[in-house]
Structure formats: structure tokens, C-alpha cells
Amino acid sequence: MTRSSASEIAFRCKKKHPKGQLSVTGYTPCLSDSGRIEGKGLSYILAGTGFWTGLPKTEVGEIDTRAPFQSVKAAVSLFGEVAVPKERGRRTPRKSRISAENVIDKETQLLLAEKEFNNIKQKLESDEATKAKADSELESAKQKLQELSEKLRAVTESKKSAIEAAEAVKQYGSELELKKSQYGQEYEERNKELETAREQYLAVAIELDAKKQELNKIRQDFDAALEVKLAAFQQAAEAQLSAKMHSERVAELTKQITAMKEAIKQVKFATQQVYNEQEAIAADKEMLKKSHMAAKEEAEKKLSASREFSIRVEIEEVKMKQAQQNEIKARKEAERESLNGDHNARLQQLLLEAETARKEAKEMKNNIETLRKDANAAEMAVKEVKQKLEQALEQAGHAKAAEKKALDNMRKIAAAMAELEAIITSKNEADEKVEENLKAIEEIKAATEMAEKSAASAETAQSVLEGELRRRRQQEELVRSATMAYPNRLGFGRTGSASSASVAVRRKDGGFGRKSQKSNDYGAFRRTFKRHSTTNGNDWRRVDDWAMTGPGRRFHWARR
């Protein structure tokens, strides 16, 4: 008994009962004395006669029993094995059945392997689809991150411009404070405007600090999204590598399956040739048997018709014919034995090929199992990538919300900048008024110069000038000290006396000097204090400028 795993063998009788069928599942059957086919733990009913050929059949049951067997020997004789020794006659069909069973086993195993291969191929295709989807989602996330980075750049640039504008406003406010300290009570109203501008500047600075914090948060979110994107790219590369390895393994399996298919085709072709040769031998045997029976019947008729000398002659002829038939039969038996030997060798070769095919199928099954595990791992990796992409999309949504907030804040900053521009325009107007006042002061100084020509009007002009220039007392003191310290540089050395040669005037550049009455040239000196803003506070830096011009030469020197 040889077991056939996952195979079905059906036999059909061809000679006397062509409609009779037999379906066997499980073990290789054997004939009992009662005309039944029995196996280990199984019982089968045989019906019909003739030669059996292997055909796949799924149903098991009784078949036509109109012509049952008389005995096991009669059933065996139907297979054309009457004149063959028992051992040899039993081994040949059993080996053919074993080879057929092995071929069917290999076919079923191949079908199962092909099914598993198709399933793995479908899983790989689904994995590739999910990978493509993940790549598209990664590209979209990358584009969104680029957009966010561009928006962050725009926000930072706008922030820088706002900071520069705030610094300009701060400098302008410091200048206004300086001018207010210089011009005193006349600019009390401007002081109020400066206070309002300072408050607005503080509000803008607070808003800028808030925007800076929001930008830091956005930068942190952007860094986190960038890390998630890098991790997703790494996982996508790993998934692509595993998919490539799976594709290579699938290609190897396809090559192995094609080789197994070709081997199975060769086995089928060889078994079909063996069956055809056995059928030809059985047909020749049947024809010889029929001719022998016909000759025997004719001999018996002739024996019954004549009992004389002719009967002996005919018997001799019959013996001669029988001897010839025996010789022919012996030749046929020899040919059949040689063919059986060739067939046995070919069957052994086919069995070896089937064994190798079984081993290859087992290896292919193991490879398919590993591929299935790898596909499951790839699927899990793709799921993780998908989850991380969803998280990245959520973070991108948060980044969009932060971007909207930043845009709103930028709008607020733009409104604040508009207010600052309005303040700057008002300050420009204040500067124009200051220039007008300076022009008025220059006119007053010109009037004082005209008043100095007479002694009586000089005192009144001096009092008016002191009343008008009380706000500039510190500058006057500095100018006086400079005139005392540097008389030659102011032109007093050339004329001999300051009162007769030059007049103290205020130049257009804001400094004080002496104007020569003769040559209308300036020998000028200016010492001012400029207020410089630092991080620790406000400090004063002195600037000394000397400018001296005359016929034929120009000279300018500055010290800081």
C-alpha cells in the first residue's frame, strides 16, 4: 500500500462495459476475493470490466453492476495478464498506478503552490499600491512643508522689516526726545505725541515679541514635521528595498515553477507513451488469443466431423499452427519483456524526476512562506508609514492654523505700521515746524547783528536775543568757551579783534561760527553733543568740527 496525499484517481473500463467507472480516494486499492477493491480503512466497489486508465474524478460511489466478476482471477485476466507470471504481472500496473498517483500528487502540489504564489503576488501588488499611495502622500506633505517654509521665510522677512521699522521709530523717538529737551516748553504738545508714539511702539514691541514666540512654535512644529518626513522617507526606502527583494524572489519562483511544469509535461508525455505501448501490446495479445480460439474451434469441428486419418493430419496441422503461435507468442513475450524493462527504467527515471520536483516544490513552499512573512512585515511597515503620514498631515494642519494666526498677526502688524507711518508723518510735520522756528531764530540773529552796529540798540537786541535763545543756553556757552579756547581758528588772529573783524552767527548746518565782514568768508567752529542710544542707556558723545575757508584754500577737520 502506498499513500496518495491530496489526490484522486478514477478508472474507467473500456472494453465490455465502457460506462462503468470507479473513483478511489485515499490509499492505493487492492482486489479482494469478493470482487471489491479494499484499502486501509476504506472499501470501494468495482463495476465493469476492461482496461483501467487514470482519470481524475471527484465523486465516490457504486457503479453499474450488471456484469459482476466471477472471481479475482477473472478480474485480473481482463487486464491482459493471464500468461504473465504473478509477481511480474502485479508489479507493472501497480508501478504505473504509483507513477500516476505521484504525477497527480505533484500536479495538486503545483496547483497549491501556484495558488499561494498568486496570493503572494496579489499581496505584493497591494503593497506596491499602498507604497505608491504613501509616496504620493509624502510628496504632498513635502510640498506642504515647502509652502510652510516659504511662508516662514516671508514671516521672518516681515518680522525683520517690522523690527527695522520699530528701530527707526525708536531712533526717531529718541531724536524727538532730544529735540524736546532742546526746545523746552514749546514742544510740550509734541511731547504728548511722543508719549503716544512710545506707547504705540511698546504695544508694537509686545506684539512683535508675541509673534516671535509664535514663530518659534511654528519653527518647532516645522522641525518636528521635518523629522517625521525624514523617518517616512527612510521607511519608504526600506519598504522599496523589501519589495525589490520580494520581486526577485518571485522571479526565481516563477523560473522554478516553469521548470517544474516542463518536467511534469515530460513525465506526462512519457507515461502516455507507456500507456499507448501497453494498449498496443494488449491489443496484439487479444488478437492472437482470438485467432488461437478460432483455430481451436475449427480443429474441434474438424475432429468431430471426421474420425479418420484426416483427423490426424489436421491435428498435426493444428499442432504445427499451435507451435507457430507459441513461437509468435514467445517472441511477443520477449518483446514485451524488453519493453517492460525499458518502461521500468523510464519509470525509475520519472520517479526520480518526480522526487526532485517534490523537493523543489517543498523548497518553493518554504520560499513562499518566507515571502508571505516578508509581505506581512512589509504590510506592517506600510501601515506604520501611513500612520506617520497621517500624523504629519495633522501636524501640517496645525501648521496651517499657525500660519493663519501668523497672517492675522501680520495684518495687525501692517495696521500698526500704518499707524506708525501716520506718526512719522506727524513727526515730519513737527520737523518742518522746527525748521520754521530755526529760520525764525536765524532771522532774529540777523536782526541782532544789525542791532550790534549801534550801542543803544545793541543792549535791547542782546536782551531780545537772550530771551529768544534761552533754550539754547548750553550751546551758547559751549560756543563762547570755544571762541576763548581757539581764537586763531575762528579768524581773530588775522583781524586783531573779534568785534571788528567777525560776527557770531548760526550757520545753516546748525553750528555756530564767526562771519568775516570784509571777505564774507567763514572761519567756523562747532562743538555739539550728540545723543547716542546704546543697549545700557543713553550717553553723550562729543563732536568737534572745525571748518576754515579763505581765498585760495579750504580746510575741514572733524574729530569724534
Coordinates of C-alpha atoms in Angstrom, one line a residue:
M1 CA 0.0 0.0 0.0
T2 CA 1.3 3.5 -0.9
R3 CA -0.5 6.6 0.4
S4 CA -1.5 9.3 -2.1
S5 CA -1.8 12.7 -0.3
A6 CA -4.5 15.1 -1.7
S7 CA -5.1 13.1 -4.9
E8 CA -8.0 11.3 -6.6
I9 CA -7.7 8.5 -9.2
A10 CA -10.6 7.4 -11.3
F11 CA -10.6 4.3 -13.5
R12 CA -12.8 3.7 -16.5
C13 CA -13.5 0.4 -18.1
K14 CA -13.1 0.5 -21.9
K15 CA -13.9 -3.0 -23.3
K16 CA -17.0 -4.7 -22.1
H17 CA -18.6 -2.0 -20.0
P18 CA -17.5 1.4 -21.3
K19 CA -19.9 3.2 -18.9
G20 CA -18.5 1.6 -15.8
Q21 CA -16.5 3.9 -13.5
L22 CA -14.5 3.7 -10.3
S23 CA -13.4 6.6 -8.0
V24 CA -10.7 6.0 -5.5
T25 CA -9.6 8.4 -2.7
G26 CA -7.0 7.8 -0.1
Y27 CA -4.8 4.7 -0.5
T28 CA -4.0 2.5 -3.5
P29 CA -6.7 -0.2 -3.7
C30 CA -6.3 -3.9 -3.9
L31 CA -8.7 -6.6 -5.2
S32 CA -10.3 -9.0 -2.8
D33 CA -11.9 -12.4 -3.5
S34 CA -15.4 -10.9 -3.3
G35 CA -14.8 -8.6 -6.3
R36 CA -14.4 -5.5 -4.1
I37 CA -11.5 -3.1 -4.0
E38 CA -10.3 -2.6 -0.5
G39 CA -7.8 -0.2 1.1
K40 CA -6.6 0.7 4.6
G41 CA -9.8 1.8 6.4
L42 CA -11.6 2.2 3.0
S43 CA -13.9 0.0 0.9
Y44 CA -14.6 0.6 -2.8
I45 CA -17.0 -1.1 -5.2
L46 CA -15.8 -2.2 -8.6
A47 CA -18.0 -2.5 -11.6
G48 CA -17.4 -3.1 -15.3
T49 CA -14.6 -4.8 -17.0
G50 CA -11.7 -3.9 -19.3
F51 CA -8.5 -2.0 -19.0
W52 CA -8.4 0.9 -16.5
T53 CA -6.9 4.3 -17.3
G54 CA -6.2 7.1 -14.8
L55 CA -8.8 9.8 -15.0
P56 CA -9.5 12.4 -12.3
K57 CA -12.9 12.0 -10.6
T58 CA -14.3 13.7 -7.5
E59 CA -17.3 11.6 -6.6
V60 CA -17.1 8.1 -4.9
G61 CA -19.9 5.5 -5.2
E62 CA -21.2 2.4 -6.7
I63 CA -21.3 1.9 -10.5
D64 CA -23.1 -0.4 -12.9
T65 CA -23.2 -4.0 -11.5
R66 CA -25.0 -5.8 -14.3
A67 CA -21.9 -7.9 -15.2
P68 CA -20.1 -8.7 -11.9
F69 CA -16.9 -10.6 -11.7
Q70 CA -16.9 -14.3 -11.0
S71 CA -13.6 -14.3 -9.2
V72 CA -10.5 -12.3 -8.7
K73 CA -8.7 -14.3 -11.3
A74 CA -11.3 -13.3 -13.9
A75 CA -10.9 -9.7 -12.9
V76 CA -7.2 -9.9 -13.3
S77 CA -7.4 -11.7 -16.6
L78 CA -9.3 -8.7 -18.0
F79 CA -6.1 -6.6 -17.7
G80 CA -4.3 -8.9 -20.1
E81 CA -2.1 -10.5 -17.5
V82 CA -3.2 -14.2 -17.9
A83 CA 0.1 -15.5 -19.4
V84 CA 2.3 -13.3 -17.3
P85 CA 3.8 -14.6 -14.1
K86 CA 2.1 -13.4 -10.9
E87 CA 4.8 -11.3 -9.5
R88 CA 5.7 -9.5 -12.7
G89 CA 2.0 -9.1 -13.7
R90 CA 1.2 -7.5 -10.5
R91 CA 4.1 -5.2 -10.2
T92 CA 3.8 -3.5 -13.6
P93 CA 0.2 -2.0 -13.2
R94 CA 0.9 -1.1 -9.6
K95 CA 4.0 0.8 -10.6
S96 CA 2.1 2.6 -13.3
R97 CA -0.6 3.5 -10.8
I98 CA 2.0 4.7 -8.4
S99 CA 3.6 6.9 -11.1
A100 CA 0.2 8.2 -12.0
E101 CA -0.6 8.9 -8.3
N102 CA 2.8 10.6 -7.9
V103 CA 2.1 12.7 -11.0
I104 CA -1.3 13.7 -9.7
D105 CA 0.3 14.5 -6.3
K106 CA 2.8 16.7 -8.0
E107 CA 0.0 18.4 -10.0
T108 CA -2.0 19.1 -6.9
Q109 CA 1.1 20.4 -5.0
L110 CA 1.9 22.5 -8.0
L111 CA -1.7 23.9 -8.1
L112 CA -1.5 24.7 -4.4
A113 CA 1.9 26.3 -4.8
E114 CA 0.5 28.3 -7.8
K115 CA -2.4 29.4 -5.6
E116 CA -0.1 30.5 -2.8
F117 CA 2.1 32.2 -5.4
N118 CA -0.9 34.1 -6.8
N119 CA -2.0 35.1 -3.3
I120 CA 1.5 36.4 -2.5
K121 CA 1.6 38.2 -5.9
Q122 CA -1.7 39.9 -5.1
K123 CA -0.4 40.9 -1.7
L124 CA 2.8 42.3 -3.3
E125 CA 0.6 44.3 -5.8
S126 CA -1.4 45.7 -2.9
D127 CA 1.8 46.5 -1.1
E128 CA 3.1 48.3 -4.2
A129 CA -0.2 50.2 -4.5
T130 CA 0.0 51.2 -0.8
K131 CA 3.6 52.2 -1.4
A132 CA 2.7 54.4 -4.4
K133 CA -0.1 56.0 -2.3
A134 CA 2.4 56.6 0.6
D135 CA 4.9 58.1 -1.9
S136 CA 2.1 60.4 -3.3
E137 CA 1.2 61.4 0.3
L138 CA 4.9 62.0 1.1
E139 CA 5.2 64.2 -2.0
S140 CA 2.1 66.2 -0.9
A141 CA 3.5 66.5 2.6
K142 CA 6.8 67.7 1.1
Q143 CA 5.1 70.3 -0.9
K144 CA 3.1 71.5 2.1
L145 CA 6.4 71.7 4.1
Q146 CA 8.0 73.7 1.3
E147 CA 5.0 76.1 1.3
L148 CA 5.3 76.4 5.1
S149 CA 9.0 77.1 4.9
E150 CA 8.3 79.8 2.2
K151 CA 5.6 81.3 4.4
L152 CA 8.0 81.1 7.4
R153 CA 10.6 83.0 5.3
A154 CA 8.0 85.6 4.4
V155 CA 7.0 86.0 8.0
T156 CA 10.6 86.3 9.1
E157 CA 11.3 88.9 6.5
S158 CA 8.2 90.8 7.5
K159 CA 9.3 90.5 11.1
K160 CA 12.7 91.9 10.2
S161 CA 11.1 94.8 8.4
A162 CA 8.8 95.4 11.3
I163 CA 11.8 95.3 13.7
E164 CA 13.7 97.7 11.5
A165 CA 10.7 100.0 11.3
A166 CA 10.4 99.8 15.1
E167 CA 14.1 100.6 15.5
A168 CA 13.6 103.5 13.1
V169 CA 10.7 104.7 15.2
K170 CA 12.7 104.2 18.3
Q171 CA 15.5 106.3 16.9
Y172 CA 13.1 108.9 15.7
G173 CA 11.5 108.9 19.2
S174 CA 14.9 109.4 20.8
E175 CA 15.6 112.3 18.3
L176 CA 12.2 113.8 19.2
E177 CA 13.1 113.5 22.9
L178 CA 16.4 115.2 22.2
K179 CA 14.6 118.0 20.3
K180 CA 12.1 118.3 23.1
S181 CA 14.9 118.6 25.7
Q182 CA 16.5 121.2 23.4
Y183 CA 13.4 123.3 22.7
G184 CA 11.7 123.0 26.1
Q185 CA 8.2 124.3 26.7
E186 CA 7.4 125.0 23.0
Y187 CA 7.3 121.2 22.4
E188 CA 5.2 120.1 25.3
E189 CA 2.4 119.2 22.8
R190 CA 4.9 117.3 20.8
N191 CA 6.0 115.5 24.0
K192 CA 2.5 114.2 24.3
E193 CA 2.6 113.0 20.8
L194 CA 5.9 111.3 21.5
E195 CA 4.4 109.6 24.6
T196 CA 1.6 108.3 22.5
A197 CA 4.1 107.2 19.9
R198 CA 6.2 105.5 22.6
E199 CA 3.1 103.7 23.9
Q200 CA 2.3 102.6 20.4
Y201 CA 5.9 101.4 20.0
L202 CA 5.7 99.5 23.2
A203 CA 2.5 97.9 22.0
V204 CA 4.1 97.0 18.7
A205 CA 7.1 95.6 20.5
I206 CA 4.9 93.4 22.7
E207 CA 3.1 92.2 19.6
L208 CA 6.4 91.5 17.9
D209 CA 7.5 89.5 21.0
A210 CA 4.3 87.5 20.8
K211 CA 4.9 87.0 17.0
K212 CA 8.4 85.9 17.8
Q213 CA 7.1 83.3 20.2
E214 CA 4.6 82.1 17.7
L215 CA 7.3 81.9 15.0
N216 CA 9.4 79.8 17.4
K217 CA 6.5 77.5 17.9
I218 CA 5.9 77.3 14.2
R219 CA 9.7 76.6 13.7
Q220 CA 9.5 73.8 16.3
D221 CA 6.4 72.3 14.6
F222 CA 8.3 72.6 11.3
D223 CA 11.3 70.8 12.7
A224 CA 9.1 68.0 14.1
A225 CA 7.3 67.7 10.7
L226 CA 10.7 67.6 9.0
E227 CA 11.8 64.7 11.3
V228 CA 8.6 62.8 10.6
K229 CA 9.1 63.3 6.9
L230 CA 12.7 62.0 7.1
A231 CA 11.5 59.0 9.1
A232 CA 8.8 58.4 6.5
F233 CA 11.3 58.7 3.7
Q234 CA 13.6 56.1 5.4
Q235 CA 10.7 53.7 5.9
A236 CA 9.6 54.1 2.3
A237 CA 13.1 53.3 1.2
E238 CA 13.1 50.2 3.4
A239 CA 9.7 49.2 2.0
Q240 CA 11.0 49.7 -1.5
L241 CA 14.1 47.6 -0.8
S242 CA 11.9 44.8 0.7
A243 CA 9.6 45.0 -2.3
K244 CA 12.6 44.7 -4.6
M245 CA 13.8 41.6 -2.7
H246 CA 10.3 40.1 -2.9
S247 CA 10.1 40.7 -6.7
E248 CA 13.5 39.0 -7.1
R249 CA 12.3 36.0 -5.1
V250 CA 9.1 35.9 -7.1
A251 CA 11.1 35.9 -10.3
E252 CA 13.2 33.0 -9.0
L253 CA 10.0 31.1 -8.0
T254 CA 8.5 31.7 -11.5
K255 CA 11.6 30.2 -13.0
Q256 CA 11.4 27.2 -10.7
I257 CA 7.7 26.8 -11.5
T258 CA 8.2 26.9 -15.2
A259 CA 11.0 24.3 -14.9
M260 CA 8.7 22.1 -12.8
K261 CA 5.9 22.5 -15.4
E262 CA 8.2 21.4 -18.1
A263 CA 9.4 18.4 -16.1
I264 CA 5.7 17.4 -15.4
K265 CA 4.9 17.7 -19.1
Q266 CA 7.8 15.4 -19.9
V267 CA 6.6 12.9 -17.3
K268 CA 3.0 13.1 -18.7
F269 CA 4.3 12.5 -22.2
A270 CA 6.4 9.5 -21.1
T271 CA 3.6 8.0 -19.1
Q272 CA 1.2 8.5 -22.1
Q273 CA 3.7 6.7 -24.3
V274 CA 3.9 3.8 -21.8
Y275 CA 0.1 3.6 -21.7
N276 CA -0.1 3.6 -25.5
E277 CA 2.6 0.9 -25.8
Q278 CA 0.8 -1.2 -23.2
E279 CA -2.5 -0.8 -25.0
A280 CA -0.8 -1.9 -28.3
I281 CA 0.6 -5.0 -26.6
A282 CA -2.7 -5.8 -25.1
A283 CA -4.4 -5.4 -28.5
D284 CA -1.9 -7.7 -30.1
K285 CA -2.3 -10.2 -27.4
E286 CA -6.1 -10.1 -27.7
M287 CA -5.9 -10.6 -31.5
L288 CA -3.5 -13.6 -31.0
K289 CA -5.9 -15.0 -28.4
K290 CA -8.9 -14.6 -30.8
S291 CA -7.0 -16.3 -33.7
H292 CA -5.9 -19.1 -31.4
M293 CA -9.5 -19.7 -30.2
A294 CA -10.8 -19.6 -33.8
A295 CA -8.2 -22.1 -34.9
K296 CA -9.0 -24.3 -31.9
E297 CA -12.8 -24.2 -32.7
E298 CA -12.1 -25.1 -36.3
A299 CA -9.9 -28.0 -35.2
E300 CA -12.6 -29.3 -32.9
K301 CA -15.2 -29.1 -35.6
K302 CA -12.9 -31.0 -37.9
L303 CA -12.3 -33.6 -35.2
S304 CA -16.0 -34.1 -34.7
A305 CA -16.7 -34.3 -38.4
S306 CA -14.2 -36.9 -39.4
R307 CA -12.6 -39.5 -37.1
E308 CA -10.3 -41.0 -39.7
F309 CA -6.8 -40.4 -40.9
S310 CA -7.7 -36.8 -42.0
I311 CA -8.3 -36.0 -38.3
R312 CA -4.7 -36.9 -37.5
V313 CA -3.4 -34.8 -40.4
E314 CA -5.5 -31.8 -39.2
I315 CA -4.4 -32.4 -35.7
E316 CA -0.8 -32.3 -36.9
E317 CA -1.6 -29.1 -38.8
V318 CA -3.2 -27.7 -35.7
K319 CA -0.1 -28.6 -33.6
M320 CA 2.1 -27.0 -36.2
K321 CA -0.1 -23.9 -36.1
Q322 CA -0.1 -24.0 -32.3
A323 CA 3.7 -24.3 -32.3
Q324 CA 3.9 -21.4 -34.7
Q325 CA 1.6 -19.4 -32.4
N326 CA 3.7 -20.4 -29.4
E327 CA 6.8 -19.2 -31.2
I328 CA 5.0 -15.9 -32.1
K329 CA 3.8 -15.6 -28.5
A330 CA 7.3 -16.3 -27.2
R331 CA 8.6 -13.5 -29.5
K332 CA 5.9 -11.2 -28.3
E333 CA 6.6 -12.0 -24.7
A334 CA 10.3 -11.3 -25.3
E335 CA 9.5 -8.1 -27.0
R336 CA 7.1 -7.2 -24.1
E337 CA 9.7 -8.1 -21.5
S338 CA 12.2 -5.8 -23.3
L339 CA 9.6 -3.1 -23.5
N340 CA 8.8 -3.6 -19.8
G341 CA 12.4 -3.3 -18.9
D342 CA 12.7 0.0 -20.9
H343 CA 9.5 1.2 -19.3
N344 CA 10.7 0.3 -15.8
A345 CA 13.9 2.2 -16.4
R346 CA 12.0 5.2 -17.8
L347 CA 9.6 4.9 -14.8
Q348 CA 12.5 4.9 -12.4
Q349 CA 13.9 8.0 -14.1
L350 CA 10.4 9.6 -14.0
L351 CA 10.1 8.7 -10.3
L352 CA 13.5 10.3 -9.6
E353 CA 12.4 13.4 -11.5
A354 CA 9.1 13.5 -9.6
E355 CA 11.1 13.2 -6.3
T356 CA 13.3 16.1 -7.3
A357 CA 10.2 18.0 -8.4
R358 CA 8.6 17.3 -5.0
K359 CA 11.7 18.6 -3.2
E360 CA 11.7 21.7 -5.4
A361 CA 8.0 22.2 -4.6
K362 CA 8.8 21.8 -0.9
E363 CA 11.6 24.4 -1.2
M364 CA 9.2 26.6 -3.2
K365 CA 6.6 26.3 -0.5
N366 CA 9.2 27.3 2.1
N367 CA 10.2 30.2 -0.1
I368 CA 6.6 31.2 -0.4
E369 CA 6.2 31.0 3.3
T370 CA 9.2 33.3 3.8
L371 CA 7.8 35.6 1.1
R372 CA 4.5 35.7 2.9
K373 CA 6.2 36.6 6.2
D374 CA 8.2 39.3 4.4
A375 CA 5.0 40.6 2.7
N376 CA 3.3 40.7 6.2
A377 CA 6.3 42.6 7.5
A378 CA 6.1 45.0 4.5
E379 CA 2.4 45.5 5.1
M380 CA 3.0 46.3 8.7
A381 CA 5.8 48.8 7.7
V382 CA 3.4 50.4 5.2
K383 CA 0.8 50.7 7.9
E384 CA 3.3 52.4 10.2
V385 CA 4.3 54.7 7.4
K386 CA 0.6 55.5 6.7
Q387 CA 0.1 56.3 10.4
K388 CA 3.1 58.5 10.5
L389 CA 1.9 60.3 7.3
E390 CA -1.5 60.9 9.0
Q391 CA 0.3 62.4 12.0
A392 CA 2.4 64.5 9.6
L393 CA -0.8 65.7 7.9
E394 CA -2.3 66.5 11.3
Q395 CA 0.8 68.5 12.1
A396 CA 0.6 70.2 8.7
G397 CA -3.0 71.1 9.6
H398 CA -1.7 72.6 12.9
A399 CA 0.9 74.4 10.9
K400 CA -1.7 75.8 8.6
A401 CA -3.7 77.1 11.6
A402 CA -0.5 78.6 12.9
E403 CA 0.1 80.1 9.5
K404 CA -3.4 81.7 9.6
K405 CA -2.6 83.1 13.0
A406 CA 0.7 84.5 11.7
L407 CA -1.1 86.1 8.8
D408 CA -3.6 87.7 11.1
N409 CA -0.7 88.9 13.2
M410 CA 0.9 90.2 10.1
R411 CA -2.2 92.1 9.3
K412 CA -2.2 93.6 12.8
I413 CA 1.5 94.5 12.3
A414 CA 0.6 96.1 8.9
A415 CA -2.1 98.1 10.7
A416 CA 0.4 99.1 13.4
M417 CA 2.9 100.0 10.6
A418 CA 0.2 102.2 9.1
E419 CA -0.3 103.9 12.4
L420 CA 3.5 104.3 12.7
E421 CA 3.6 105.9 9.3
A422 CA 0.9 108.3 10.4
I423 CA 3.0 109.1 13.5
I424 CA 6.1 109.5 11.2
T425 CA 4.1 112.0 9.0
S426 CA 3.1 113.9 12.1
K427 CA 6.7 113.9 13.3
N428 CA 7.8 115.1 9.8
E429 CA 5.3 118.0 10.2
A430 CA 6.8 118.7 13.6
D431 CA 10.3 118.8 12.0
E432 CA 9.0 121.2 9.4
K433 CA 7.7 123.4 12.3
V434 CA 11.1 123.1 14.0
E435 CA 12.8 124.2 10.8
E436 CA 10.5 127.1 10.5
N437 CA 11.4 128.0 14.1
L438 CA 15.0 127.7 13.3
K439 CA 14.6 130.0 10.3
A440 CA 12.8 132.5 12.7
I441 CA 15.8 132.2 15.0
E442 CA 18.2 132.9 12.2
E443 CA 16.2 136.0 11.2
I444 CA 16.3 137.1 14.9
K445 CA 20.1 136.5 14.8
A446 CA 20.4 138.7 11.7
A447 CA 18.4 141.3 13.5
T448 CA 20.8 141.1 16.4
E449 CA 23.7 141.5 14.0
M450 CA 22.2 144.7 12.6
A451 CA 21.5 145.9 16.2
E452 CA 25.1 145.4 17.3
K453 CA 26.2 148.3 14.9
S454 CA 24.8 150.8 17.3
A455 CA 25.4 150.8 21.1
A456 CA 21.9 151.8 22.2
S457 CA 20.1 149.2 20.1
A458 CA 22.8 146.6 21.0
E459 CA 21.6 146.1 24.6
T460 CA 18.0 145.8 23.5
A461 CA 18.9 143.4 20.8
Q462 CA 21.1 141.4 23.2
S463 CA 18.2 141.2 25.7
V464 CA 15.8 140.1 22.9
L465 CA 18.4 137.6 21.7
E466 CA 18.9 136.2 25.2
G467 CA 15.1 135.9 25.7
E468 CA 14.7 134.1 22.3
L469 CA 17.8 131.9 22.8
R470 CA 17.3 130.9 26.4
R471 CA 16.5 127.4 25.3
R472 CA 19.9 127.2 23.6
R473 CA 21.9 128.5 26.6
Q474 CA 24.2 125.4 26.8
Q475 CA 25.1 125.7 23.1
E476 CA 25.9 129.4 23.5
E477 CA 28.2 128.6 26.5
L478 CA 30.0 126.0 24.5
V479 CA 30.4 128.4 21.6
R480 CA 31.8 131.1 23.9
S481 CA 34.2 128.6 25.5
A482 CA 35.3 127.5 22.1
T483 CA 35.9 131.1 21.0
M484 CA 38.0 131.6 24.1
A485 CA 40.0 128.4 23.5
Y486 CA 40.5 128.7 19.7
P487 CA 40.7 132.4 18.7
N488 CA 43.1 131.9 15.8
R489 CA 41.0 129.2 14.2
L490 CA 38.0 131.5 14.2
G491 CA 39.8 134.3 12.3
F492 CA 40.6 136.6 15.2
G493 CA 44.3 136.4 14.6
R494 CA 44.0 137.9 11.2
T495 CA 41.9 140.9 12.1
G496 CA 43.3 141.6 15.6
S497 CA 39.9 141.9 17.3
A498 CA 36.8 139.8 17.2
S499 CA 34.4 142.7 17.4
S500 CA 35.7 144.5 14.4
A501 CA 36.5 141.5 12.1
S502 CA 33.8 139.0 12.6
V503 CA 30.3 138.5 13.9
A504 CA 29.0 135.4 15.8
V505 CA 26.3 133.8 13.6
R506 CA 24.4 130.5 13.4
R507 CA 25.2 128.6 10.2
K508 CA 22.7 126.6 8.1
D509 CA 24.3 123.3 9.3
G510 CA 23.3 124.0 12.9
G511 CA 26.7 125.1 14.2
F512 CA 27.9 128.5 15.5
G513 CA 30.8 130.5 14.0
R514 CA 32.2 133.8 13.0
K515 CA 31.4 135.7 9.8
S516 CA 34.1 137.9 8.4
Q517 CA 32.7 141.3 7.5
K518 CA 35.3 142.0 4.9
S519 CA 35.7 138.9 2.8
N520 CA 32.3 137.3 3.5
D521 CA 34.2 134.0 4.3
Y522 CA 33.5 131.7 7.3
G523 CA 36.0 130.7 9.8
A524 CA 33.8 128.3 11.7
F525 CA 33.9 126.1 14.7
R526 CA 31.2 123.8 16.1
R527 CA 31.1 121.8 19.2
T528 CA 27.9 119.9 19.8
F529 CA 26.8 117.0 21.9
K530 CA 25.0 114.2 20.1
R531 CA 22.9 111.7 22.0
H532 CA 23.7 108.1 21.1
S533 CA 21.4 105.2 22.0
T534 CA 23.1 102.1 23.4
T535 CA 21.8 98.9 25.0
N536 CA 22.6 100.1 28.5
G537 CA 21.1 103.5 28.1
N538 CA 21.7 106.9 26.6
D539 CA 25.2 108.5 26.7
W540 CA 26.6 111.7 25.2
R541 CA 29.4 111.8 22.7
R542 CA 31.1 115.0 21.8
V543 CA 31.7 116.0 18.2
D544 CA 34.2 118.8 17.4
D545 CA 34.1 120.2 13.9
W546 CA 36.5 122.8 12.6
A547 CA 35.9 124.3 9.2
M548 CA 38.0 127.1 7.8
T549 CA 37.8 128.7 4.4
G550 CA 39.7 131.6 2.8
P551 CA 40.9 132.8 -0.5
G552 CA 43.0 130.1 -2.1
R553 CA 42.5 127.3 0.4
R554 CA 39.8 125.1 2.0
F555 CA 40.2 123.0 5.2
H556 CA 37.9 120.7 7.1
W557 CA 38.7 118.6 10.1
A558 CA 36.4 116.5 12.3
R559 CA 37.1 114.7 15.5
R560 CA 34.9 112.2 17.3

